[in-house]
Coordinates of C-alpha atoms and ligand atoms in Angstrom, one line a residue:
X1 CA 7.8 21.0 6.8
X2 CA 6.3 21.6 3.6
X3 CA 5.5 18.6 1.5
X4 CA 3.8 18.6 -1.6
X5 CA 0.9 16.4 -2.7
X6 CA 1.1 14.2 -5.1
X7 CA -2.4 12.6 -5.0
X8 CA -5.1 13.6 -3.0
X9 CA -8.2 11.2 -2.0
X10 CA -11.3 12.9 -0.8
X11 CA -14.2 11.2 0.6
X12 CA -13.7 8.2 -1.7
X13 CA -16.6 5.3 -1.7
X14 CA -16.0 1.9 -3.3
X15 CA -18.7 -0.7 -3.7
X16 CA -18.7 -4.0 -5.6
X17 CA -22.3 -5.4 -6.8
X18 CA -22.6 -9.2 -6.4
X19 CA -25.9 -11.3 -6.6
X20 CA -28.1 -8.1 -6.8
X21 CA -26.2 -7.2 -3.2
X22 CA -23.5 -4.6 -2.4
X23 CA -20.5 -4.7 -0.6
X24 CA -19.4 -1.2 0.7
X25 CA -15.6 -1.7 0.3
X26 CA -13.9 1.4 0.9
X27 CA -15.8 4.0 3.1
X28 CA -15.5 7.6 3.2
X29 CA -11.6 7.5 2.5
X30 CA -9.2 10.9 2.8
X31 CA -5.8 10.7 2.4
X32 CA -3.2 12.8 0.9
X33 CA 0.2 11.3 -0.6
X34 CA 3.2 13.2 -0.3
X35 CA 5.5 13.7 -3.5
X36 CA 8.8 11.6 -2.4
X37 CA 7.6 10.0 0.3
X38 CA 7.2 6.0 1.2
X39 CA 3.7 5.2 2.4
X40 CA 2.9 2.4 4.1
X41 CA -0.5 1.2 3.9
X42 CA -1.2 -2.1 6.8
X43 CA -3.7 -3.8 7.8
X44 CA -5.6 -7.2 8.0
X45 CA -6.1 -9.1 4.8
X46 CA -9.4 -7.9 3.3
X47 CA -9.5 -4.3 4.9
X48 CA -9.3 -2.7 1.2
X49 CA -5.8 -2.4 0.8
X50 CA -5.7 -3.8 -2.4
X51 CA -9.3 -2.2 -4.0
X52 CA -7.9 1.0 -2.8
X53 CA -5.2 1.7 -4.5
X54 CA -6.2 -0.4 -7.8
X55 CA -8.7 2.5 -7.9
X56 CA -5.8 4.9 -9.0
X57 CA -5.2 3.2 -11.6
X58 CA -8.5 2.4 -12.7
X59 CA -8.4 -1.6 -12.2
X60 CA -11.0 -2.3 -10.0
X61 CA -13.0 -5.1 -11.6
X62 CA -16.3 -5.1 -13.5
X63 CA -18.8 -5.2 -10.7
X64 CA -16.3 -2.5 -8.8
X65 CA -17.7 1.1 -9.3
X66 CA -16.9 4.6 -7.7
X67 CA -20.3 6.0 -6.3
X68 CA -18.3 9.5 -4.7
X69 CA -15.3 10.7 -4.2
X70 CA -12.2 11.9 -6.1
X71 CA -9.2 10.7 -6.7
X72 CA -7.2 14.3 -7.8
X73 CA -3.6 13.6 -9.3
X74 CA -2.1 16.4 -11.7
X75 CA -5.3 18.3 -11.9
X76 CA -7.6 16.3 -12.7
X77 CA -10.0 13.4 -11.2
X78 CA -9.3 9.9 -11.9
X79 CA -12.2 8.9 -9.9
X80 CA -14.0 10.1 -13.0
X81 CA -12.1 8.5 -15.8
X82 CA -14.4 6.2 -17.9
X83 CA -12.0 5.8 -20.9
X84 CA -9.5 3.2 -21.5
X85 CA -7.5 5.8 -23.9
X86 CA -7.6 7.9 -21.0
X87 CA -6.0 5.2 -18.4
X88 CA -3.7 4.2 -20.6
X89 CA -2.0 7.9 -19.9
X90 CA -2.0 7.2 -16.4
X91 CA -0.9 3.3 -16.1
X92 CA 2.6 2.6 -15.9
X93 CA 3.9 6.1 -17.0
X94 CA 2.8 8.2 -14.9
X95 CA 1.5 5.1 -11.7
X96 CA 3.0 1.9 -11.7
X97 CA 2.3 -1.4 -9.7
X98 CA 3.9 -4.0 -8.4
X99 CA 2.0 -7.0 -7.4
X100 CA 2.4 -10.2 -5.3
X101 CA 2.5 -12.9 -7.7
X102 CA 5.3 -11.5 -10.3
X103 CA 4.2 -14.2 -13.1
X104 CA 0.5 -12.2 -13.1
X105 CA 2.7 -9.1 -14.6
X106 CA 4.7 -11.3 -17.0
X107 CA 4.2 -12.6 -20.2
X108 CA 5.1 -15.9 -20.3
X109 CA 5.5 -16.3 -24.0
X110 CA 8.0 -13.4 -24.3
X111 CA 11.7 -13.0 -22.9
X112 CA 12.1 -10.3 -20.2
X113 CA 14.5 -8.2 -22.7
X114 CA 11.2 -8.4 -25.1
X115 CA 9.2 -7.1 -22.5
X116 CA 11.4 -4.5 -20.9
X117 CA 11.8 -3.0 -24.6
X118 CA 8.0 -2.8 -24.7
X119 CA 7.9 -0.4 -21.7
X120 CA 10.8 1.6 -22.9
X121 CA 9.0 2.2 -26.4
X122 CA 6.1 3.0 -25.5
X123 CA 7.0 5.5 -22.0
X124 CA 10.5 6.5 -23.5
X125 CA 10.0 7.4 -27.1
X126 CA 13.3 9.2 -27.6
X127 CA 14.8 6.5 -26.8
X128 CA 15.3 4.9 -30.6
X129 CA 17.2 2.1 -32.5
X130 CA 17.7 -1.7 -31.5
X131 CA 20.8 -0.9 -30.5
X132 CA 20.3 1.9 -28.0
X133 CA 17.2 0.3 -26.2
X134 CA 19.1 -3.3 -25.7
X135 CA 21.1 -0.7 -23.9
X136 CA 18.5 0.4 -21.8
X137 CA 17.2 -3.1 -21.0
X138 CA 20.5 -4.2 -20.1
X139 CA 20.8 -1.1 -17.9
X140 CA 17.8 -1.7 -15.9
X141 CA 18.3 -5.0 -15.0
X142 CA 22.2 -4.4 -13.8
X143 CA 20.0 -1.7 -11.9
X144 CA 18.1 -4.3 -10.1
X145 CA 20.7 -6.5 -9.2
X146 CA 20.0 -8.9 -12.2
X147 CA 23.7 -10.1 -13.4
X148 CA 25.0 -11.1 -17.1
X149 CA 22.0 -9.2 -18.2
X150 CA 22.6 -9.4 -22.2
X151 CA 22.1 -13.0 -21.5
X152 CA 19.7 -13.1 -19.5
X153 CA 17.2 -10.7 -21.2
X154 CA 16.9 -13.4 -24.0
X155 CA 15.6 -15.8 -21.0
X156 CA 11.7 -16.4 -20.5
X157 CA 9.9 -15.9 -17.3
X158 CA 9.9 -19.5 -16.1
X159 CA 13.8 -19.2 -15.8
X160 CA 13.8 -17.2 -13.3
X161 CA 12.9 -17.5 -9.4
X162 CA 10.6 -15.9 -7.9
X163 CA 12.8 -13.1 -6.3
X164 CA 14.5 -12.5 -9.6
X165 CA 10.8 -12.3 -11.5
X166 CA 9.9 -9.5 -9.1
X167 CA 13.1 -8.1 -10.0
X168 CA 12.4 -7.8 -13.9
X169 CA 8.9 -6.6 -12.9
X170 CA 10.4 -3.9 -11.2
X171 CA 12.9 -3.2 -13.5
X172 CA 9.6 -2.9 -16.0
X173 CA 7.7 -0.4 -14.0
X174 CA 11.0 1.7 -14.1
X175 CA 11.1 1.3 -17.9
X176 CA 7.6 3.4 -17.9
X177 CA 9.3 6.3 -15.4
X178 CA 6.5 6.7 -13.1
X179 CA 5.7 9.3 -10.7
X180 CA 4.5 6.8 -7.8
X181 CA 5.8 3.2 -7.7
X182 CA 2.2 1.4 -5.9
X183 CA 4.2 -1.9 -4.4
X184 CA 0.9 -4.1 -3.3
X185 CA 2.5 -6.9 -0.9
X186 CA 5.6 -7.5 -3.3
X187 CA 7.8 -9.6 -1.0
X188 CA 4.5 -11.8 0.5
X189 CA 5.5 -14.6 -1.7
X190 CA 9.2 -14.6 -1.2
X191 CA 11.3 -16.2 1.7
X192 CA 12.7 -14.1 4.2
X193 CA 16.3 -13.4 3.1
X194 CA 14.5 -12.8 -0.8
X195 CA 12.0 -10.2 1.0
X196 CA 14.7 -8.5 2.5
X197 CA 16.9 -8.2 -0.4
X198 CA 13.8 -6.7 -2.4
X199 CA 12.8 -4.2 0.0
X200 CA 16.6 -3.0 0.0
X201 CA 16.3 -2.6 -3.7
X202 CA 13.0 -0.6 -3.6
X203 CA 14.8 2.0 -1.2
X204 CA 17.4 2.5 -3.6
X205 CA 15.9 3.3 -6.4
X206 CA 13.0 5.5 -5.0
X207 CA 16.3 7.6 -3.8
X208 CA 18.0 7.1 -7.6
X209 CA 14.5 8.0 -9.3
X210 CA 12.9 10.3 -6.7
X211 CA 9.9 7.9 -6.8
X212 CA 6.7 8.2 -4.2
X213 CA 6.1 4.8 -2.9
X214 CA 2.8 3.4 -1.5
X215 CA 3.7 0.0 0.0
X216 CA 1.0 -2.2 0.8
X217 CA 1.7 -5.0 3.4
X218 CA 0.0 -6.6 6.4
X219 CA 3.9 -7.3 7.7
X220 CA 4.4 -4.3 9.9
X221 CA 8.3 -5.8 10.4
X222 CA 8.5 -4.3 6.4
X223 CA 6.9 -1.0 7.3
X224 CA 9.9 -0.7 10.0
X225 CA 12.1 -1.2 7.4
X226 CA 10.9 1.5 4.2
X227 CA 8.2 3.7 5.5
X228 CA 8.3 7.2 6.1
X229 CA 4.8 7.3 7.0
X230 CA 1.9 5.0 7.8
X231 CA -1.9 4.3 7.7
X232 CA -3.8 1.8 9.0
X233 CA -6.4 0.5 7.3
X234 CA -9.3 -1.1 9.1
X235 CA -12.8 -2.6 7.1
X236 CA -12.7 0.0 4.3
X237 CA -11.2 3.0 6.3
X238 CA -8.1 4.3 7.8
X239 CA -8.2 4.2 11.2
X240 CA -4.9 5.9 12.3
X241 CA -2.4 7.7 9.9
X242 CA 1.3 8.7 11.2
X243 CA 5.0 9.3 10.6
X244 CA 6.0 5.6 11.2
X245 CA 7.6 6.8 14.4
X246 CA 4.6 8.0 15.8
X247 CA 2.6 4.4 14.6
X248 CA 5.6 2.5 16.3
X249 CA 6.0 4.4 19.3
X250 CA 2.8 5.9 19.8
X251 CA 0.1 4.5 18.0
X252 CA -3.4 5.5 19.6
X253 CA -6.4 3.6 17.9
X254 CA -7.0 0.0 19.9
X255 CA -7.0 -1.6 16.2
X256 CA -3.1 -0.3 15.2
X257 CA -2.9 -1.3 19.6
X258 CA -3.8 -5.3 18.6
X259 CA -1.7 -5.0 15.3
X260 CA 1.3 -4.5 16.9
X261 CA 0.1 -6.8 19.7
X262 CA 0.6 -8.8 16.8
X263 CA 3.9 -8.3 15.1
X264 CA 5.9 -11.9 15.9
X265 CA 9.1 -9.8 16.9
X266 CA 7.5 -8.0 19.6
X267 CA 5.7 -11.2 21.3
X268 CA 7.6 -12.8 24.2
X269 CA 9.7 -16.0 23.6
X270 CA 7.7 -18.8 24.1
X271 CA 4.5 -17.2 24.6
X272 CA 1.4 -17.7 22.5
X273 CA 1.8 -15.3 19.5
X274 CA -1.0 -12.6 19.8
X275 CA -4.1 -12.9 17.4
X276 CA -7.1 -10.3 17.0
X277 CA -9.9 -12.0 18.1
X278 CA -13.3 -11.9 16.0
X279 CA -13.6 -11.2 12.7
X280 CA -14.3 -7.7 10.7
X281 CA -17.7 -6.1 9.7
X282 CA -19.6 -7.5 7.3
X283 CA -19.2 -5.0 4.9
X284 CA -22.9 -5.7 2.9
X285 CA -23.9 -3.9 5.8
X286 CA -23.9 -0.3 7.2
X287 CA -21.0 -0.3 9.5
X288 CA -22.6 1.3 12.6
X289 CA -19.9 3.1 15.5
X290 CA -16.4 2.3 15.6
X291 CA -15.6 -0.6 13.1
X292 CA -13.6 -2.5 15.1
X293 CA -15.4 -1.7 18.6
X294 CA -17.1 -5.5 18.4
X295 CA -13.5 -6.6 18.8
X296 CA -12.3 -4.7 21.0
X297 CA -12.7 -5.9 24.7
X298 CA -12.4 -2.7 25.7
X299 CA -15.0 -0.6 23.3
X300 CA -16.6 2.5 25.0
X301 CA -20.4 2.6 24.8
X302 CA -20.2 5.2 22.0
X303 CA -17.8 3.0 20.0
X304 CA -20.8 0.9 19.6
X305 CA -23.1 3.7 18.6
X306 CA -21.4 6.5 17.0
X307 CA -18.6 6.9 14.3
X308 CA -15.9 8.3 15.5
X309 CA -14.0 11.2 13.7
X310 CA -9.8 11.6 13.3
X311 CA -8.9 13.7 16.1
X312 CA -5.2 15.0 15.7
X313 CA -2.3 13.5 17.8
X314 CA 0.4 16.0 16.5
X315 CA 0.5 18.0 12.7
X316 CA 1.8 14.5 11.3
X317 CA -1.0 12.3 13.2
X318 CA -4.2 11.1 13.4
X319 CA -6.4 8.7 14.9
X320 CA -10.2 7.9 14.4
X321 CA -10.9 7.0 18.1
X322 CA -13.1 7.9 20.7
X323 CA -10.3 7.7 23.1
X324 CA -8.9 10.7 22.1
X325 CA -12.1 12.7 22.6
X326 CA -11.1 14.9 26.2
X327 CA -14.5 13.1 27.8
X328 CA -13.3 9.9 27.3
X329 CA -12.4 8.0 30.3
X330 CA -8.4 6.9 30.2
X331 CA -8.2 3.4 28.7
X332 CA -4.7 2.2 29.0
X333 CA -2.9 0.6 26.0
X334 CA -2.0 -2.8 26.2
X335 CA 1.8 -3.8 28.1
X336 CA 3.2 -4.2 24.9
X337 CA 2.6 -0.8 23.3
X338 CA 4.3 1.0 27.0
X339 CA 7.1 -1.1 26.4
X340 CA 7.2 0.7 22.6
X341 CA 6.4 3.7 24.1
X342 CA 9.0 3.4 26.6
X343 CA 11.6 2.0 23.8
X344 CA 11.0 5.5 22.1
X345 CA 12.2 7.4 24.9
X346 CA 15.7 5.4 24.9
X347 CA 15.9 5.2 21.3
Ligands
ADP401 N1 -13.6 -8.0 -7.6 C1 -14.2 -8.0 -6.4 N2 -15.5 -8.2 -6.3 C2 -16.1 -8.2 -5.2 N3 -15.6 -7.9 -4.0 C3 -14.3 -7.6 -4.0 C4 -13.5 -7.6 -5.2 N4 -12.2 -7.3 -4.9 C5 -12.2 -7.1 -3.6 N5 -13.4 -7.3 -3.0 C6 -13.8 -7.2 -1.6 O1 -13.3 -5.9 -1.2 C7 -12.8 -6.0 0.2 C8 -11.4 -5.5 0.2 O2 -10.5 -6.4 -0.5 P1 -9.0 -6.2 -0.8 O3 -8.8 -4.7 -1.2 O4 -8.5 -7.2 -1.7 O5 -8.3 -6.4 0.6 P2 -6.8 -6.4 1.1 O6 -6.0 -6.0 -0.1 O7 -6.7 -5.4 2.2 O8 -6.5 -7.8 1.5 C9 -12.9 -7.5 0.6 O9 -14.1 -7.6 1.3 C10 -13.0 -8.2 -0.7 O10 -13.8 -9.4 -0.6
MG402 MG1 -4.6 -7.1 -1.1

């Protein structure tokens, strides 16, 4: 199949200066977005989810900087923008986020209407006349499940809980009309049934608006749930990129191995959850060999010594493991991941 790229990542470095020291937070990063599709980026907290895609839309903090790399999206090289002017072409119009914490996207002064209004005015010019954008505001929230909305676009932020605040920040970003919706961890904060309910919502209307979604989480029970496809992330890099079929099923790199290990619905009843032992890289330092091969019990001598490259698991998949090198010696997966393995075959 043929997909077309809507971004395109190549060999992207991210490093944050603090004290005089630097921390090298994303490493040598490729990765290509498809136009339409859901991406699931996973992995532990601190792996660079966040930095990483903040860097499209050029909000990595002051001490953040962009030493190589590219960042290509509609011909030219965000990697390179300086300008504010120049972002401001890019944020929210044409790449939208949606964060954790919905009150860090919300003015609390304003009412939601107010705020919705200001999206549609400034991304939807032709759009004119009080009249015709209370429309428009009303229209967007019925769209994300937000009832009596002439009503409640005169309400303020704090009158709303927190599932129906991530619904008016969503219903903002689809006031700009973005090209690719970047969701970083938007149900975290939300209780279960809340979570699901968003997550529903975000499915829809990437069908209704043809939208490319990259979904950040470290809750690999959402990626089930919206992803076409998946990459790991892992200290800075990706480790293992796939359709999410071939992440689930047949996931090759011993880090996505001990995520999954992971994943509460897959652990036995009344046995110990699974945790990844150790802690990442310190990333102030040259990472030398495989990233995670200090934590992985079973590491290879060359994990220790030599970084690997992606070798390729089928046209859709790849995995930066020595493992998959023909010399390596068989290392079997954990029981968990056969049982997956065999769950595909009966699926
Ligand atoms: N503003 C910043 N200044 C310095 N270091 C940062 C900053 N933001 C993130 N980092 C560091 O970059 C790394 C990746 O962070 P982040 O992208 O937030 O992780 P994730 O989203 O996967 O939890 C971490 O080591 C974090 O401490
Ligand atoms: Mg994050």
């Amino acid at each position: 199949m043929q997909q077309e790229v809507i971004l395109s990542v190549k060999d992207l470095d991210i490093k944050f200066t603090l004290r005089g020291k630097v921390l090298h937070a994303i490493r040598n990063v490729s990765l290509d977005v498809y136009k339409g599709e859901s991406l699931a980026i996973v992995g532990e907290s601190g792996s660079g989810k966040s930095v990483f895609t903040k860097s499209f839309m050029g909000l990595l903090d002051g001490n953040g900087f962009i030493p190589n790399g590219e960042i290509l999206f509609e011909g030219q090289d965000l990697a390179k923008l300086k300008k504010e002017k120049d972002w401001r072409k890019i944020r929210g119009g044409k790449i939208a986020m949606i964060m954790q914490d919905p009150m860090t996207s919300l003015n609390p002064l304003k009412t939601i209407g107010a705020q919705i209004a200001e999206a549609i005015k400034l991304h939807q010019p032709q759009v004119k006349g009080r009249e015709a954008i209370q429309a428009k505001v009303e229209q967007y929230l019925t769209e994300v499940g937000i009832t009596e909305p002439a009503r409640r676009s005169r309400q303020y932020p704090h009158e709303f809980s927190g599932g129906m605040r991530q619904r008016v920040v969503i219903a903002i970003a689809l006031a700009c009309e973005p090209e690719i919706l970047i969701c970083d961890e938007p149900t975290t904060a939300l209780d279960v049934t809340i979570q699901a309910q968003i997550i529903d919502l975000l499915k829809q209307l990437k069908e209704k608006y043809k939208l490319t979604i990259v979904f950040i989480t470290h809750d690999l029970g959402v990626v089930a749930n919206i992803a076409d496809r998946v990459a790991v992330m892992y200290a800075g890099n990706f480790v293992e990129i796939g359709l999410a079929s071939e992440i689930f099923y047949d996931s090759r790199h011993p880090y996505t191995w001990a995520l999954l290990s992971s994943l509460p619905q897959l652990g036995q009843k009344g046995e110990d959850l699974f945790t990844i032992k150790g802690t990442p890289p310190n990333l102030f330092k040259e990472v030398v060999g495989d990233a995670f091969a200090p934590r992985n019990p079973k590491a290879l001598t060359i994990d220790h010594m030599e970084e690997p490259p992606f070798f390729d698991v089928t046209p859709t998949h790849k995995a930066k493991t020595w493992l998959l090198d023909p010399r390596a010696p068989k290392v079997e997966p954990p029981e968990i991941i056969k049982q997956l393995k065999a769950m595909e075959v009966t699926a």
